[in-house]
Amino acid sequence: MAASDAPNGDVLIRNAFGSVLAFLILLLIGVLAFSIRLFSVIKYESVIHEFDPYFNYRVTQFLTKNGIYDFWNWFDDRTWYPLGRVIGGTVYPGLTLTAGTLYWFLHSLNIPLSVETVCVFTAPIFSAFASWATYLLTKEIKGVGAGLTAAALLAMVPSYISRSVAGSYDNEAVAIFALIFTFYLYIKTLNTGSLFYATLNSLSYFYMVCSWGGYTFIINLIPMHVLLCIVTGRYSSRLYIAYAPLVILGTLLAALVPVVGFNAVMTSEHFASFLVFIIIHVVALVYYIKGILSPKMFKVALALVVSIGLAVCCAMVAVIIALVASSPTKGWSGRSLSLLDPTYASKYIPIIASVSEHQPPTWPSYFMDINVLAFLIPAGIIACFSPLSDASLFAVLYIVLSVYFSGVMVRLMLVLAPAACILSGIALSQAFDVFTRSIKFQLPSLSDHSHIDARDASSENVVLDDTIKTDKNEDTPKERMTKRSKKKEKEPVEKPPTKFQIKKRLSVLPFEASIIAVILLVLLVAFYVVHCVWAAAEAYSAPSIVLTSHSNDGLHVFDDFREAYAWLSHNTDVDDKVASWWDYGYQTTAMANRTVIVDNNTWNNTHIATVGTAMSSPEKAAWEIFHSLDVKYVLVVFGGLVGYPSDDINKFLWMVRIGGGVFPHIKEPDYLRDGQYRIDSMATPTMLNCLMYKLSYYRFVETDGKAFDRVRRTEIGKKYFKLTHFEEVFTTHHWMVRIYKLKPPKNRIRGKNKKSKSKTSSTTTSKRKGTRRNPF
Amino acid sequence: MSKKLIVLFLGLVPLLCTCFSPDTPSDRRVLVLLDDFAIKSSHSIFFNNLKSRGFDLDFKLADDPTISLQRYGQYLYDALILFSPTIERFGGSIDAAAILDFVDSGHDLIVAANSNASDLIREIATECGVDFDEDSSALVIDHSGYAVSATEGDHTLIASDDFIKSDVILGSEKIKAPVLFQGIGHSLNPSNSLVLKVLSASPSAYSANPKSKLTSPPSLTGTSMSLVSVVQARNNARILISGSLSMFSNRFFRSDVQKAGSPTKHDKSGNEQFVTELSKWVFHERGHLKAVNVKHHKVGEVDEPAIYRINDDLEYSVEIYEWSGKTWEPYVANDVQVQFYMMSPYVLKTLSTDNKGYYFTAFKVPDVYGVFQFKVEYERLGYTSLSLSKQIPVRPFRHNEYERFIPAAYPYYGAAFSMMAGFFIFTAVHLYHK
């Protein structure tokens, strides 16, 4: 310790050099995070991807055109016809406002980028921010080295790439940044006890609430961490400062977001935070009273308070339970219930279970999405325990919870990814620390021993200085505390440095083993990088509105979706209504600009069930349902010709289930033969006569003469049939989208006499032949 | 010279107007298809009557190979009269489907059959919802409602006076005498809302072959059997189907009539009046409505808004006119209703009228947002059906349209502000008291 003065200048230079290096590395990490997500633009084009991003894109267009107040009050009459949707009150505005701000900012600089371009590149920009936020968070937990490693890992973790490639303009793109940044500010407040950071923390939480429904993860994780700290005797005023302002300010701010509103105080997802808020006050009070009373008096007071407190608590709990039980869903929304009971959704809410990203993930998807991080996490957890601080406790809690949640829903793998990166970063940096130190100690070639010693000593001193500094930091807020509590508090704080020192001395490994371990670690990381680049390039960059396939005769591009939407926008009236399964609602409104009946915002189950019922009804009943909704066109997606597996026939059972959930005359067993879903000659008559089957397979036999469905790998059951209430108006190049028009009601009603109708029908079919398109 | 020109011009104007104005629903050019040209003279009263009303009749033999209904996609005629009951196959490009397409594109049709009606005529009738007796030799026989004539016959000449009760279809004047009818009967599907029985058979009538003995009960009997029916298709094309061609003939027009068992003997049958009035209806000289100037706006404003807010007060108006054969006359009724409709009617209001064709009402937009429609569905016997719908979205309140301070919430305001004041005082005391 005495030597600490001598190499002070040297340390300063080294620190300066280190921070410049760290800054450069961070910059490069940002560039990496941005550029690894550009595969989609280079391989395909600069387009918005998938389904939800199209809605966000449309909303952003509206925002940039009409301004923020019109956006807030936007009543959209082109979706959910005829109910309409109050977009301003039902959308998380964070992403839209972010992109809108970006757009306005660029335009004020006279950089005339289109809204679409801004939207496409929002996600890569924010993933750079997210990796920087990861750096900050991990730095707070375990220092700069771990921070940089974690940031680099996060910049290219496939799970996050899957949601933030260029064009994937979805809430998660900005929400993950907000999530990590909120956690960073929380840990920062916890480490410093500064009210300034606490306020920033609630603002960051507000941004998160604006951006994504996943904010409930924060408002449950932080209270759990607080509770854990209290239970393990880690209560401090810093904890109070980190938590109490977040609950009050955060809840007030969250209530400002229209889509959350009173939910911030009325739904069960938020109750945990209030409960812990009460508990932390009780604990604070206990500590305070303990300080001013003598031990004897304290015991008496404790008995008194505990008995009264128990009574009050019981009353409170009773009231809360009564309130919760009186609400129909027990105060929990369906999506959250399915988190706690994984089988809940598939049992009771088909509309939630029907979304593939709400299904539990498979084991390979863990390897696909976080790759080697899955193996590094345990090491990271161990590293967090030596020594255990409030911050590292948080990291452990975060990983444990997110692993659980990701096991429930594929979508939440995204929440796991940052935690995995942080812990793997810690693990990697600690491991490198140990190995390189071992190598450095034993490196024979280094001639100047004294220099090494000095450096070594200095480095250790730095470490010691650091620990002392944190020690001091931890001490200052406690200054006001009474001695008794201080003593208790100090013990665990004082212990770690010594332990740390001892450990450091011990953890010198054999030279060869260290070399090999470092090489292996580098290989591991290299493998991770290769995998990430492959995942970014091949697996997660497809925009899903343009599909490609490689075959012997080269690359095939399937651009059927845009072909169909362009047809709709050019050949139908502006006010025409298009019915399709809800997956294609957002795209139809955004790309074809036509009114749809249902869309991906599945807020009205009955309406979706109506469409599901129409699709699973025979032609006439379906016509009546659609006609009552003023539908002019029906759009179905059919993959049987080119082998596109996520088409409407494969989704059809969900339509039946959702329809049957509201209209009991639709029964799932009617569509199954011995519990098997099939469309071949063994299919049930109900299945072969339902609208979805007919619209999908109408004239399909004309393509190859056998009507062989390449997705189901079978010949279809009913090949030759006519449509009486619908007429085909458009089929795309690869038959992936087929559009039908509802025929108007018959002009005349026929009499009963069964005369041959051959003449009239032959003329109509011949007329149709004229307008028929050649499928290739 | 100039005067002459003006006269010529003035003479041309109405001609041009009647030919090209889309606003005149009456038919002008009528194609008459006949079995043979003898019908032209034997039914000349009916044809002359039409000509005198301004129709341009074009007589053709039904198997004339040159006849066609349309050329270059344009219909050459506004209406078609089929007085060719025996034709098996039309000449030219006409077949049953062509005739039905003609009807489906909004043109009118008169079909007359008789005892030896061909399958083609039957098929056309069936497609329009009229089923002639399938027994091709059957005639309508009525042993109590027959027309008394000099020679006691087989009672197939019927004097019928069971008319539809509609001033729109048969004119405001009562048909003075029974109508002579000789031909085949038909039945209508009761669930078919588009066909109307204009002349029903009497309860004692039945359809059978008069020359053979009745072995099995006749399929068509009594008032369920119809003699003359009209169809108004969904596109308001009108079709007249009669089981008797001779009903239109000069002989029946001029003949006197006495119904069996009735003491009164009419000098002239009701055929001429009946057929004339009916042809007026079929050719849209009566009972044709149009609705124009559908307007709606907020109370106190003039312009039509793009969107309403919930609980707005609005005014709705529409003008309805009836075609009199020459001009559009105001349509007067007190039963026109407007619906404010979103999946089901939220508001249903009867429109007030100023008796000059202007219908109006005012109501409050319901407290529900969504995409609504103003719907007028006006369907009255004999009139063309009016179906107007106009889409209009209704939005909820804007964020700044709610009440700023709610009286019921004053305790909460008080609580919030007293809390703030209390906290301020507490802080001041706590920080600076010592």
XYZ file of C-alpha atoms in Angstrom, chain A residues 69-70 72-73 75-79 81-86 575 577 595 603 607 628-630 745-757 759-760 763 767, chain B residues 97 100-101 103-104 119 122-123 126-132 134 189-190 192-194 233-235 239 307 342-343 369-371 373 391 393-399:
80
model
C -51.562 15.182 -31.400
C -53.327 13.610 -34.349
C -52.424 10.457 -30.098
C -56.063 10.818 -31.128
C -59.055 6.653 -34.746
C -58.254 4.218 -37.518
C -61.331 3.308 -39.546
C -59.442 1.059 -41.947
C -58.888 -1.858 -39.599
C -64.096 -2.907 -39.815
C -66.670 -1.881 -38.716
C -65.446 -1.440 -35.157
C -62.372 0.601 -35.961
C -59.439 0.897 -33.635
C -58.289 3.792 -31.489
C -63.317 1.615 -49.513
C -63.131 -4.439 -47.421
C -59.857 -1.848 -45.048
C -57.892 -7.143 -29.359
C -64.374 -10.488 -34.400
C -72.910 -8.973 -43.292
C -69.477 -7.452 -42.744
C -69.563 -5.712 -46.149
C -76.734 -11.770 -54.435
C -78.525 -13.346 -57.383
C -80.461 -10.877 -59.434
C -83.313 -13.315 -59.866
C -84.432 -16.225 -57.768
C -84.888 -19.387 -59.750
C -88.062 -21.373 -59.726
C -88.287 -24.907 -58.505
C -88.575 -26.730 -61.800
C -85.479 -28.746 -62.354
C -84.716 -27.890 -65.896
C -81.291 -28.369 -67.303
C -79.236 -25.362 -66.369
C -76.600 -23.586 -70.974
C -76.344 -20.757 -68.500
C -71.580 -19.616 -70.529
C -66.523 -16.339 -69.443
C -78.916 -17.143 -71.357
C -81.442 -13.566 -68.890
C -78.238 -11.555 -69.239
C -82.596 -8.865 -67.800
C -79.619 -8.993 -65.450
C -89.361 -25.695 -73.265
C -90.628 -22.438 -69.812
C -86.955 -22.336 -69.004
C -88.290 -20.818 -64.476
C -85.106 -18.811 -64.347
C -87.234 -15.844 -63.360
C -88.932 -17.804 -60.601
C -92.148 -18.755 -62.368
C -92.922 -22.450 -62.747
C -95.436 -23.269 -65.460
C -95.071 -29.214 -66.108
C -92.281 -20.264 -54.734
C -93.742 -18.567 -51.645
C -89.369 -15.970 -53.421
C -89.794 -12.342 -52.505
C -89.169 -11.006 -55.988
C -85.338 -8.378 -60.054
C -82.810 -7.068 -57.532
C -81.477 -4.654 -60.128
C -90.549 -8.967 -65.968
C -65.775 11.885 -39.597
C -72.886 -0.690 -37.595
C -73.520 -4.430 -37.768
C -67.381 4.680 -32.065
C -66.791 2.686 -35.213
C -67.495 2.810 -38.904
C -73.409 3.674 -42.371
C -70.172 5.053 -44.897
C -66.661 6.770 -39.325
C -67.432 7.906 -35.793
C -64.472 8.636 -33.554
C -64.200 8.881 -29.779
C -63.392 12.099 -27.968
C -60.034 13.676 -28.548
C -57.763 13.869 -25.540
